[in-house]
Amino acid sequence: MIAALLLFVGPVPMLRVPATVLADTTVVGGDARLVWPAGTDLRVEGDDREIVLQFDRPVDDAVIAAFGRAGGDGIGDLRWNDTSLVLRAAPGWTLRWRRDANEVPVVFERQRGEDVPVAAPAPDLDAQLLAIEADVAAGYPGQGRRAAEALARRWPTDPRVARIVADARSADGDIAGAARGYRALGAGDRTARRARSFAPGVASVGVTSRDGGDLAQVEWATRVDVAIDDRITAGGGARIVRNRVRTSGGRVHTSEPIVDLAATVRTSDATRVQLVLASAIDSNVTGGGVRVQAGSAEAQWRAALLLNQPDYSTAEQALRGGHLSRIALGATYRLAPGLVGQVDLGGNRYGLAGSGGVGDTLTASGGIDYIVRRGAIAFGLTYRFEAEYVQRGGPAIVLVDRENHTAQGLASATLGEAQVTALAGWTVDRFGGDGPNASIGANVPIGAGWRIEGSGGITSVARTGFAGQQLFARALVSHGLGNGR
């Protein structure tokens, strides 16, 4: 897509500001320059308010940091990824820039008193398209989608605009909207065919395994979700949870079949409401609830209220059948292109089949993800806080306080079409139980209609019912119900 857009890029424009204007401005950023390694294929588009850069080698984070310090208050928005960068001047400021081999020096200017008009080129469609692509790639799909849809209202017949709208909708999670756009364009590339394959619905089968010593579990699951229309999706599935519990009399094995139903309604482009119902057949535990998610990936909040859901978090629940009621509220916010924060708070009520709640806890979790370096292999750092504090307990279900602090290093690479991510680090539990964490995961699309996801490793993050180190593994195969046409 970027290569196609670059065919429309003409000579790099130069912004000329009369000297009389300069005499009535505040000028900063004399040392603000963006620098790439020699030999970088660098392209620049823009005007006195915004510039968009395309490149074939990543910009160093130290260069970005130095540029931010030099630009100061003149920088309104600065976003970048492996192949593109968008720079916007702050309100009341303009910018002058030039291309100098592998460097782009920038000077920011703020008017004193009345605004003085500055001669600048009219907004260029190609630059705006590239800016939207850069926003989406930098982790701001909501902003990119809104900008793309605004562009479509101005250029309703331009196929490049229609394509960027479809791409932005796909990145923002609106697969049905993206599929309609691709179909209207007659797009036949793999991205378009995948959207058309998964928009009508998804069928999946998967297995999850966790071994924590006294309690080990394997869960087999199959599920089908079908799009009723562009706003409503309904589906259901079946799970079998097999438990192995170590007791004083030896190991005990139990198995529980569960059926799930769900309906998801998109009340707006960025808001989803999901109604859920689940029933454990053998223990006769049935519960339901609602989940709400609002906002795009760069700024999102979520809430949930679940009542009497089948649950096997503890050995006692695995032996006798159990349920869980939960209330939760959380948010995720992208602080910068490479920096994301997340926090969740909640309350749990654990119970056993045939009885009410027998234990209450408060939960809290949060974290920060920071991409240290981009490139063919990306490197990052993560911190996670996860805690649960017992408010009411008893002998019926053993609940203990836990407070885990985990720091990990991250490496991620694209191998063909597969995305592979590995993490390794250490967990400290304030109540005891420190230990290592290591995992590897892969997301592999196959053709237009299939996707395989898998992960596994070791964790020392204590969980309810799982104290100490645990081994875990997960595999999921999904198939789009559409034909890709």
GROMACS .gro file of C-alpha atoms in nm:
model
  485
    1MET     CA    1   0.000   0.000   0.000
    2ILE     CA    2   0.276   0.245   0.091
    3ALA     CA    3   0.465   0.160  -0.227
    4ALA     CA    4   0.156   0.234  -0.436
    5LEU     CA    5   0.103   0.568  -0.269
    6LEU     CA    6   0.462   0.671  -0.323
    7LEU     CA    7   0.407   0.657  -0.700
    8PHE     CA    8   0.209   0.978  -0.661
    9VAL     CA    9   0.479   1.162  -0.466
   10GLY     CA   10   0.627   1.448  -0.667
   11PRO     CA   11   0.924   1.673  -0.595
   12VAL     CA   12   0.977   1.756  -0.230
   13PRO     CA   13   0.818   2.100  -0.162
   14MET     CA   14   1.015   2.371   0.016
   15LEU     CA   15   0.836   2.616   0.248
   16ARG     CA   16   0.948   2.980   0.209
   17VAL     CA   17   0.865   3.227   0.489
   18PRO     CA   18   0.910   3.602   0.424
   19ALA     CA   19   1.161   3.778   0.644
   20THR     CA   20   0.894   4.022   0.762
   21VAL     CA   21   0.708   3.729   0.914
   22LEU     CA   22   1.019   3.596   1.085
   23ALA     CA   23   1.063   3.930   1.257
   24ASP     CA   24   0.731   3.882   1.438
   25THR     CA   25   0.772   3.523   1.553
   26THR     CA   26   0.925   3.311   1.828
   27VAL     CA   27   1.164   3.062   1.670
   28VAL     CA   28   1.280   2.735   1.833
   29GLY     CA   29   1.422   2.406   1.722
   30GLY     CA   30   1.739   2.527   1.551
   31ASP     CA   31   1.905   2.197   1.648
   32ALA     CA   32   1.594   1.984   1.582
   33ARG     CA   33   1.681   1.738   1.311
   34LEU     CA   34   1.572   1.388   1.219
   35VAL     CA   35   1.865   1.173   1.108
   36TRP     CA   36   1.883   0.831   0.942
   37PRO     CA   37   2.183   0.613   0.854
   38ALA     CA   38   2.360   0.701   0.529
   39GLY     CA   39   2.200   0.532   0.232
   40THR     CA   40   1.845   0.535   0.374
   41ASP     CA   41   1.572   0.567   0.111
   42LEU     CA   42   1.400   0.873   0.260
   43ARG     CA   43   1.090   1.051   0.122
   44VAL     CA   44   0.924   1.360   0.268
   45GLU     CA   45   0.582   1.522   0.206
   46GLY     CA   46   0.414   1.806   0.389
   47ASP     CA   47   0.348   2.175   0.446
   48ASP     CA   48   0.394   2.429   0.724
   49ARG     CA   49   0.168   2.238   0.965
   50GLU     CA   50   0.251   1.872   0.907
   51ILE     CA   51   0.515   1.655   0.743
   52VAL     CA   52   0.511   1.283   0.668
   53LEU     CA   53   0.832   1.084   0.617
   54GLN     CA   54   0.871   0.739   0.462
   55PHE     CA   55   1.196   0.540   0.503
   56ASP     CA   56   1.337   0.190   0.463
   57ARG     CA   57   1.545   0.192   0.784
   58PRO     CA   58   1.404   0.259   1.133
   59VAL     CA   59   1.480   0.588   1.302
   60ASP     CA   60   1.681   0.549   1.623
   61ASP     CA   61   1.489   0.624   1.945
   62ALA     CA   62   1.779   0.840   2.066
   63VAL     CA   63   1.730   1.061   1.759
   64ILE     CA   64   1.360   1.096   1.842
   65ALA     CA   65   1.441   1.189   2.203
   66ALA     CA   66   1.692   1.455   2.097
   67PHE     CA   67   1.449   1.593   1.840
   68GLY     CA   68   1.176   1.617   2.103
   69ARG     CA   69   1.402   1.812   2.338
   70ALA     CA   70   1.510   2.053   2.065
   71GLY     CA   71   1.159   2.106   1.924
   72GLY     CA   72   1.007   2.170   2.266
   73ASP     CA   73   0.666   2.339   2.270
   74GLY     CA   74   0.660   2.361   1.890
   75ILE     CA   75   0.586   1.988   1.859
   76GLY     CA   76   0.214   1.917   1.870
   77ASP     CA   77   0.223   1.550   1.770
   78LEU     CA   78   0.509   1.313   1.687
   79ARG     CA   79   0.437   0.951   1.592
   80TRP     CA   80   0.652   0.694   1.420
   81ASN     CA   81   0.696   0.328   1.339
   82ASP     CA   82   0.946   0.116   1.147
   83THR     CA   83   0.878   0.277   0.807
   84SER     CA   84   0.704   0.612   0.857
   85LEU     CA   85   0.685   0.920   1.081
   86VAL     CA   86   0.428   1.198   1.122
   87LEU     CA   87   0.518   1.536   1.273
   88ARG     CA   88   0.253   1.799   1.342
   89ALA     CA   89   0.315   2.150   1.475
   90ALA     CA   90   0.145   2.256   1.800
   91PRO     CA   91  -0.154   2.495   1.777
   92GLY     CA   92  -0.029   2.848   1.708
   93TRP     CA   93   0.299   2.719   1.564
   94THR     CA   94   0.423   2.653   1.211
   95LEU     CA   95   0.728   2.464   1.096
   96ARG     CA   96   0.996   2.505   0.829
   97TRP     CA   97   1.178   2.200   0.707
   98ARG     CA   98   1.412   2.084   0.433
   99ARG     CA   99   1.556   1.757   0.309
  100ASP     CA  100   1.936   1.735   0.338
  101ALA     CA  101   2.056   1.391   0.223
  102ASN     CA  102   1.970   1.159   0.514
  103GLU     CA  103   1.863   1.445   0.747
  104VAL     CA  104   1.551   1.659   0.785
  105PRO     CA  105   1.623   1.977   0.988
  106VAL     CA  106   1.308   2.146   1.127
  107VAL     CA  107   1.256   2.496   1.269
  108PHE     CA  108   0.935   2.574   1.466
  109GLU     CA  109   0.785   2.925   1.467
  110ARG     CA  110   0.512   3.077   1.684
  111GLN     CA  111   0.344   3.408   1.593
  112ARG     CA  112   0.343   3.697   1.841
  113GLY     CA  113   0.016   3.888   1.849
  114GLU     CA  114  -0.207   3.857   1.542
  115ASP     CA  115  -0.167   3.562   1.311
  116VAL     CA  116   0.028   3.643   0.995
  117PRO     CA  117  -0.064   3.430   0.695
  118VAL     CA  118   0.222   3.210   0.576
  119ALA     CA  119   0.239   3.103   0.215
  120ALA     CA  120   0.222   2.726   0.207
  121PRO     CA  121   0.104   2.463  -0.036
  122ALA     CA  122  -0.255   2.345  -0.023
  123PRO     CA  123  -0.307   2.020   0.170
  124ASP     CA  124  -0.187   1.731  -0.044
  125LEU     CA  125  -0.398   1.416  -0.065
  126ASP     CA  126  -0.099   1.185  -0.090
  127ALA     CA  127   0.056   1.330   0.225
  128GLN     CA  128  -0.273   1.289   0.411
  129LEU     CA  129  -0.300   0.926   0.300
  130LEU     CA  130   0.053   0.859   0.420
  131ALA     CA  131  -0.020   1.032   0.751
  132ILE     CA  132  -0.319   0.804   0.809
  133GLU     CA  133  -0.109   0.496   0.734
  134ALA     CA  134   0.155   0.617   0.977
  135ASP     CA  135  -0.103   0.679   1.252
  136VAL     CA  136  -0.246   0.329   1.213
  137ALA     CA  137   0.097   0.165   1.203
  138ALA     CA  138   0.207   0.359   1.512
  139GLY     CA  139  -0.081   0.210   1.714
  140TYR     CA  140  -0.353   0.476   1.671
  141PRO     CA  141  -0.616   0.295   1.460
  142GLY     CA  142  -0.906   0.499   1.600
  143GLN     CA  143  -0.750   0.828   1.502
  144GLY     CA  144  -0.649   0.687   1.164
  145ARG     CA  145  -1.002   0.564   1.098
  146ARG     CA  146  -1.160   0.900   1.185
  147ALA     CA  147  -0.914   1.082   0.960
  148ALA     CA  148  -0.974   0.836   0.675
  149GLU     CA  149  -1.352   0.868   0.697
  150ALA     CA  150  -1.324   1.249   0.701
  151LEU     CA  151  -1.107   1.224   0.389
  152ALA     CA  152  -1.369   1.002   0.222
  153ARG     CA  153  -1.632   1.272   0.268
  154ARG     CA  154  -1.411   1.513   0.071
  155TRP     CA  155  -1.299   1.265  -0.196
  156PRO     CA  156  -1.588   1.014  -0.218
  157THR     CA  157  -1.483   0.869  -0.556
  158ASP     CA  158  -1.106   0.835  -0.507
  159PRO     CA  159  -1.015   0.462  -0.487
  160ARG     CA  160  -0.702   0.536  -0.283
  161VAL     CA  161  -0.916   0.702  -0.017
  162ALA     CA  162  -1.166   0.415  -0.023
  163ARG     CA  163  -0.881   0.169   0.029
  164ILE     CA  164  -0.732   0.360   0.323
  165VAL     CA  165  -1.078   0.371   0.485
  166ALA     CA  166  -1.110  -0.007   0.454
  167ASP     CA  167  -0.758  -0.064   0.590
  168ALA     CA  168  -0.820   0.170   0.885
  169ARG     CA  169  -1.150   0.001   0.968
  170SER     CA  170  -0.977  -0.338   0.967
  171ALA     CA  171  -0.705  -0.211   1.201
  172ASP     CA  172  -0.973  -0.065   1.431
  173GLY     CA  173  -1.151  -0.402   1.463
  174ASP     CA  174  -1.441  -0.335   1.225
  175ILE     CA  175  -1.390  -0.640   1.003
  176ALA     CA  176  -1.742  -0.619   0.856
  177GLY     CA  177  -1.693  -0.256   0.754
  178ALA     CA  178  -1.352  -0.334   0.608
  179ALA     CA  179  -1.490  -0.628   0.409
  180ARG     CA  180  -1.762  -0.408   0.257
  181GLY     CA  181  -1.500  -0.155   0.152
  182TYR     CA  182  -1.271  -0.416  -0.002
  183ARG     CA  183  -1.563  -0.574  -0.188
  184ALA     CA  184  -1.675  -0.238  -0.328
  185LEU     CA  185  -1.322  -0.179  -0.457
  186GLY     CA  186  -1.294  -0.528  -0.603
  187ALA     CA  187  -0.971  -0.575  -0.405
  188GLY     CA  188  -0.825  -0.922  -0.447
  189ASP     CA  189  -0.510  -0.907  -0.236
  190ARG     CA  190  -0.468  -1.135   0.065
  191THR     CA  191  -0.554  -0.866   0.321
  192ALA     CA  192  -0.888  -0.801   0.151
  193ARG     CA  193  -0.966  -1.171   0.108
  194ARG     CA  194  -0.892  -1.239   0.476
  195ALA     CA  195  -1.134  -0.967   0.584
  196ARG     CA  196  -1.405  -1.110   0.359
  197SER     CA  197  -1.334  -1.458   0.496
  198PHE     CA  198  -1.364  -1.364   0.864
  199ALA     CA  199  -1.638  -1.097   0.843
  200PRO     CA  200  -1.931  -1.347   0.815
  201GLY     CA  201  -1.815  -1.535   1.125
  202VAL     CA  202  -1.548  -1.756   1.277
  203ALA     CA  203  -1.530  -2.121   1.381
  204SER     CA  204  -1.252  -2.228   1.615
  205VAL     CA  205  -1.118  -2.518   1.813
  206GLY     CA  206  -0.853  -2.497   2.081
  207VAL     CA  207  -0.689  -2.650   2.385
  208THR     CA  208  -0.541  -2.487   2.697
  209SER     CA  209  -0.329  -2.664   2.956
  210ARG     CA  210  -0.194  -2.549   3.294
  211ASP     CA  211  -0.008  -2.751   3.555
  212GLY     CA  212   0.041  -2.597   3.899
  213GLY     CA  213   0.135  -2.899   4.108
  214ASP     CA  214  -0.168  -2.974   4.330
  215LEU     CA  215  -0.406  -2.870   4.050
  216ALA     CA  216  -0.363  -2.934   3.679
  217GLN     CA  217  -0.620  -2.855   3.411
  218VAL     CA  218  -0.673  -2.919   3.042
  219GLU     CA  219  -0.958  -2.742   2.865
  220TRP     CA  220  -1.084  -2.839   2.519
  221ALA     CA  221  -1.307  -2.587   2.347
  222THR     CA  222  -1.491  -2.539   2.020
  223ARG     CA  223  -1.690  -2.235   1.919
  224VAL     CA  224  -1.882  -2.076   1.630
  225ASP     CA  225  -1.972  -1.706   1.605
  226VAL     CA  226  -2.189  -1.581   1.317
  227ALA     CA  227  -2.247  -1.221   1.203
  228ILE     CA  228  -2.624  -1.160   1.199
  229ASP     CA  229  -2.568  -0.820   1.037
  230ASP     CA  230  -2.304  -0.545   1.044
  231ARG     CA  231  -2.373  -0.472   1.412
  232ILE     CA  232  -2.474  -0.800   1.577
  233THR     CA  233  -2.281  -1.124   1.619
  234ALA     CA  234  -2.421  -1.431   1.793
  235GLY     CA  235  -2.255  -1.757   1.877
  236GLY     CA  236  -2.204  -2.047   2.109
  237GLY     CA  237  -1.960  -2.313   2.204
  238ALA     CA  238  -1.883  -2.613   2.417
  239ARG     CA  239  -1.595  -2.674   2.657
  240ILE     CA  240  -1.474  -2.971   2.855
  241VAL     CA  241  -1.255  -2.892   3.157
  242ARG     CA  242  -1.054  -3.189   3.284
  243ASN     CA  243  -0.906  -3.146   3.632
  244ARG     CA  244  -0.641  -3.343   3.816
  245VAL     CA  245  -0.633  -3.269   4.189
  246ARG     CA  246  -0.374  -3.399   4.432
  247THR     CA  247  -0.543  -3.486   4.764
  248SER     CA  248  -0.432  -3.666   5.080
  249GLY     CA  249  -0.584  -3.983   4.938
  250GLY     CA  250  -0.408  -3.955   4.604
  251ARG     CA  251  -0.487  -3.793   4.272
  252VAL     CA  252  -0.850  -3.736   4.178
  253HIS     CA  253  -0.965  -3.673   3.821
  254THR     CA  254  -1.283  -3.483   3.735
  255SER     CA  255  -1.437  -3.362   3.411
  256GLU     CA  256  -1.700  -3.092   3.351
  257PRO     CA  257  -1.877  -3.013   3.021
  258ILE     CA  258  -1.985  -2.650   2.979
  259VAL     CA  259  -2.195  -2.478   2.712
  260ASP     CA  260  -2.162  -2.105   2.634
  261LEU     CA  261  -2.381  -1.860   2.445
  262ALA     CA  262  -2.299  -1.498   2.359
  263ALA     CA  263  -2.436  -1.205   2.161
  264THR     CA  264  -2.223  -0.901   2.078
  265VAL     CA  265  -2.371  -0.569   1.965
  266ARG     CA  266  -2.166  -0.284   1.819
  267THR     CA  267  -2.354   0.019   1.948
  268SER     CA  268  -2.107   0.250   1.769
  269ASP     CA  269  -1.787   0.220   1.569
  270ALA     CA  270  -1.579   0.184   1.885
  271THR     CA  271  -1.824   0.043   2.142
  272ARG     CA  272  -1.923  -0.321   2.190
  273VAL     CA  273  -2.167  -0.472   2.438
  274GLN     CA  274  -2.158  -0.849   2.490
  275LEU     CA  275  -2.417  -1.059   2.671
  276VAL     CA  276  -2.296  -1.400   2.790
  277LEU     CA  277  -2.458  -1.713   2.932
  278ALA     CA  278  -2.281  -2.029   3.050
  279SER     CA  279  -2.396  -2.354   3.209
  280ALA     CA  280  -2.198  -2.644   3.360
  281ILE     CA  281  -2.406  -2.947   3.275
  282ASP     CA  282  -2.298  -3.196   3.545
  283SER     CA  283  -2.288  -2.956   3.842
  284ASN     CA  284  -2.600  -2.767   3.730
  285VAL     CA  285  -2.432  -2.425   3.766
  286THR     CA  286  -2.571  -2.157   3.531
  287GLY     CA  287  -2.479  -1.791   3.514
  288GLY     CA  288  -2.468  -1.490   3.286
  289GLY     CA  289  -2.337  -1.141   3.256
  290VAL     CA  290  -2.246  -0.844   3.040
  291ARG     CA  291  -1.918  -0.700   2.912
  292VAL     CA  292  -1.870  -0.352   2.765
  293GLN     CA  293  -1.570  -0.230   2.566
  294ALA     CA  294  -1.543   0.127   2.438
  295GLY     CA  295  -1.272   0.306   2.244
  296SER     CA  296  -0.998   0.204   2.004
  297ALA     CA  297  -0.667   0.040   2.090
  298GLU     CA  298  -0.495   0.369   2.172
  299ALA     CA  299  -0.753   0.470   2.436
  300GLN     CA  300  -0.995   0.205   2.556
  301TRP     CA  301  -1.198   0.131   2.867
  302ARG     CA  302  -1.381  -0.187   2.961
  303ALA     CA  303  -1.624  -0.308   3.225
  304ALA     CA  304  -1.779  -0.642   3.316
  305LEU     CA  305  -2.045  -0.781   3.546
  306LEU     CA  306  -2.059  -1.162   3.564
  307LEU     CA  307  -2.288  -1.357   3.796
  308ASN     CA  308  -2.262  -1.724   3.890
  309GLN     CA  309  -2.036  -1.824   3.599
  310PRO     CA  310  -1.901  -2.184   3.606
  311ASP     CA  311  -1.549  -2.168   3.752
  312TYR     CA  312  -1.271  -2.410   3.851
  313SER     CA  313  -1.001  -2.177   3.980
  314THR     CA  314  -0.943  -2.377   4.300
  315ALA     CA  315  -0.900  -2.742   4.387
  316GLU     CA  316  -1.225  -2.734   4.590
  317GLN     CA  317  -1.420  -2.608   4.290
  318ALA     CA  318  -1.261  -2.867   4.064
  319LEU     CA  319  -1.375  -3.144   4.301
  320ARG     CA  320  -1.728  -3.020   4.379
  321GLY     CA  321  -1.815  -2.785   4.095
  322GLY     CA  322  -1.786  -2.410   4.138
  323HIS     CA  323  -1.895  -2.068   4.024
  324LEU     CA  324  -1.760  -1.713   4.019
  325SER     CA  325  -1.924  -1.370   4.026
  326ARG     CA  326  -1.712  -1.074   3.924
  327ILE     CA  327  -1.731  -0.700   3.875
  328ALA     CA  328  -1.443  -0.531   3.691
  329LEU     CA  329  -1.339  -0.200   3.539
  330GLY     CA  330  -1.026  -0.129   3.337
  331ALA     CA  331  -0.858   0.092   3.078
  332THR     CA  332  -0.570   0.088   2.828
  333TYR     CA  333  -0.400   0.404   2.703
  334ARG     CA  334  -0.118   0.455   2.455
  335LEU     CA  335   0.111   0.718   2.606
  336ALA     CA  336   0.341   0.727   2.300
  337PRO     CA  337   0.390   0.513   1.986
  338GLY     CA  338   0.613   0.275   2.181
  339LEU     CA  339   0.460   0.311   2.528
  340VAL     CA  340   0.129   0.157   2.644
  341GLY     CA  341  -0.019   0.149   2.993
  342GLN     CA  342  -0.302  -0.063   3.130
  343VAL     CA  343  -0.490  -0.094   3.462
  344ASP     CA  344  -0.779  -0.316   3.582
  345LEU     CA  345  -0.963  -0.330   3.915
  346GLY     CA  346  -1.222  -0.582   4.026
  347GLY     CA  347  -1.392  -0.787   4.289
  348ASN     CA  348  -1.450  -1.166   4.293
  349ARG     CA  349  -1.694  -1.386   4.480
  350TYR     CA  350  -1.606  -1.757   4.472
  351GLY     CA  351  -1.868  -2.024   4.533
  352LEU     CA  352  -1.937  -2.397   4.521
  353ALA     CA  353  -2.212  -2.578   4.334
  354GLY     CA  354  -2.530  -2.592   4.540
  355SER     CA  355  -2.427  -2.305   4.766
  356GLY     CA  356  -2.374  -1.930   4.753
  357GLY     CA  357  -2.050  -1.739   4.769
  358VAL     CA  358  -1.800  -1.863   5.027
  359GLY     CA  359  -1.507  -1.626   4.960
  360ASP     CA  360  -1.458  -1.267   4.849
  361THR     CA  361  -1.145  -1.098   4.710
  362LEU     CA  362  -1.039  -0.766   4.559
  363THR     CA  363  -0.819  -0.775   4.251
  364ALA     CA  364  -0.587  -0.525   4.083
  365SER     CA  365  -0.362  -0.551   3.781
  366GLY     CA  366  -0.170  -0.315   3.559
  367GLY     CA  367   0.132  -0.283   3.343
  368ILE     CA  368   0.355  -0.088   3.108
  369ASP     CA  369   0.488  -0.204   2.769
  370TYR     CA  370   0.778  -0.010   2.620
  371ILE     CA  371   0.931  -0.078   2.279
  372VAL     CA  372   1.301  -0.006   2.318
  373ARG     CA  373   1.402  -0.066   1.957
  374ARG     CA  374   1.215  -0.128   1.634
  375GLY     CA  375   1.332  -0.310   1.327
  376ALA     CA  376   1.326  -0.656   1.172
  377ILE     CA  377   1.344  -0.778   1.532
  378ALA     CA  378   1.176  -0.549   1.784
  379PHE     CA  379   1.291  -0.538   2.145
  380GLY     CA  380   1.094  -0.416   2.443
  381LEU     CA  381   1.048  -0.417   2.818
  382THR     CA  382   0.731  -0.501   3.010
  383TYR     CA  383   0.624  -0.463   3.371
  384ARG     CA  384   0.318  -0.634   3.517
  385PHE     CA  385   0.151  -0.598   3.855
  386GLU     CA  386  -0.113  -0.855   3.948
  387ALA     CA  387  -0.265  -0.888   4.295
  388GLU     CA  388  -0.559  -1.043   4.479
  389TYR     CA  389  -0.643  -0.966   4.841
  390VAL     CA  390  -0.874  -1.190   5.044
  391GLN     CA  391  -1.161  -1.004   5.211
  392ARG     CA  392  -1.359  -1.307   5.328
  393GLY     CA  393  -1.253  -1.671   5.329
  394GLY     CA  394  -1.305  -2.001   5.502
  395PRO     CA  395  -1.229  -2.372   5.491
  396ALA     CA  396  -1.470  -2.441   5.204
  397ILE     CA  397  -1.236  -2.272   4.950
  398VAL     CA  398  -0.873  -2.196   5.029
  399LEU     CA  399  -0.792  -1.840   4.921
  400VAL     CA  400  -0.460  -1.663   4.985
  401ASP     CA  401  -0.330  -1.311   4.927
  402ARG     CA  402  -0.098  -1.267   4.631
  403GLU     CA  403   0.087  -0.968   4.485
  404ASN     CA  404   0.305  -1.036   4.183
  405HIS     CA  405   0.552  -0.793   4.027
  406THR     CA  406   0.695  -0.914   3.695
  407ALA     CA  407   0.962  -0.757   3.474
  408GLN     CA  408   1.034  -0.912   3.135
  409GLY     CA  409   1.229  -0.850   2.820
  410LEU     CA  410   1.049  -0.893   2.488
  411ALA     CA  411   1.161  -0.978   2.136
  412SER     CA  412   0.926  -0.993   1.840
  413ALA     CA  413   0.990  -1.076   1.475
  414THR     CA  414   0.795  -1.139   1.157
  415LEU     CA  415   0.888  -1.462   0.982
  416GLY     CA  416   0.711  -1.462   0.650
  417GLU     CA  417   0.352  -1.391   0.751
  418ALA     CA  418   0.395  -1.534   1.101
  419GLN     CA  419   0.443  -1.307   1.402
  420VAL     CA  420   0.662  -1.465   1.672
  421THR     CA  421   0.704  -1.312   2.018
  422ALA     CA  422   0.924  -1.430   2.305
  423LEU     CA  423   0.941  -1.301   2.663
  424ALA     CA  424   1.167  -1.381   2.957
  425GLY     CA  425   1.198  -1.231   3.304
  426TRP     CA  426   1.141  -1.271   3.676
  427THR     CA  427   0.846  -1.246   3.916
  428VAL     CA  428   0.859  -1.129   4.275
  429ASP     CA  429   0.556  -1.214   4.493
  430ARG     CA  430   0.535  -0.996   4.804
  431PHE     CA  431   0.383  -1.290   4.992
  432GLY     CA  432   0.652  -1.536   4.877
  433GLY     CA  433   0.706  -1.748   4.567
  434ASP     CA  434   0.957  -1.564   4.346
  435GLY     CA  435   1.064  -1.729   4.023
  436PRO     CA  436   1.128  -1.715   3.648
  437ASN     CA  437   0.897  -1.641   3.357
  438ALA     CA  438   0.959  -1.742   2.997
  439SER     CA  439   0.724  -1.791   2.705
  440ILE     CA  440   0.705  -1.795   2.329
  441GLY     CA  441   0.402  -1.742   2.108
  442ALA     CA  442   0.318  -1.733   1.740
  443ASN     CA  443   0.029  -1.607   1.527
  444VAL     CA  444   0.030  -1.769   1.184
  445PRO     CA  445  -0.223  -1.683   0.911
  446ILE     CA  446  -0.264  -1.957   0.651
  447GLY     CA  447  -0.411  -1.856   0.319
  448ALA     CA  448  -0.711  -1.625   0.335
  449GLY     CA  449  -0.935  -1.819   0.570
  450TRP     CA  450  -0.726  -1.989   0.839
  451ARG     CA  451  -0.527  -1.875   1.141
  452ILE     CA  452  -0.321  -2.072   1.395
  453GLU     CA  453  -0.221  -1.928   1.732
  454GLY     CA  454  -0.004  -2.097   1.989
  455SER     CA  455   0.194  -2.016   2.302
  456GLY     CA  456   0.361  -2.189   2.593
  457GLY     CA  457   0.614  -2.154   2.869
  458ILE     CA  458   0.670  -2.133   3.242
  459THR     CA  459   0.536  -1.871   3.483
  460SER     CA  460   0.587  -1.792   3.849
  461VAL     CA  461   0.289  -1.555   3.869
  462ALA     CA  462   0.079  -1.700   4.151
  463ARG     CA  463  -0.291  -1.741   4.069
  464THR     CA  464  -0.588  -1.851   4.271
  465GLY     CA  465  -0.548  -2.226   4.302
  466PHE     CA  466  -0.207  -2.222   4.134
  467ALA     CA  467   0.075  -2.141   4.375
  468GLY     CA  468   0.438  -2.148   4.271
  469GLN     CA  469   0.571  -2.221   3.924
  470GLN     CA  470   0.334  -2.342   3.655
  471LEU     CA  471   0.375  -2.479   3.305
  472PHE     CA  472   0.121  -2.365   3.048
  473ALA     CA  473   0.041  -2.412   2.680
  474ARG     CA  474  -0.233  -2.297   2.445
  475ALA     CA  475  -0.322  -2.370   2.082
  476LEU     CA  476  -0.611  -2.235   1.875
  477VAL     CA  477  -0.712  -2.294   1.513
  478SER     CA  478  -0.965  -2.052   1.359
  479HIS     CA  479  -1.144  -2.059   1.025
  480GLY     CA  480  -1.339  -1.776   0.862
  481LEU     CA  481  -1.689  -1.869   0.753
  482GLY     CA  482  -1.675  -1.653   0.439
  483ASN     CA  483  -1.538  -1.759   0.101
  484GLY     CA  484  -1.301  -1.463   0.069
  485ARG     CA  485  -1.476  -1.325  -0.239
   0.00000   0.00000   0.00000
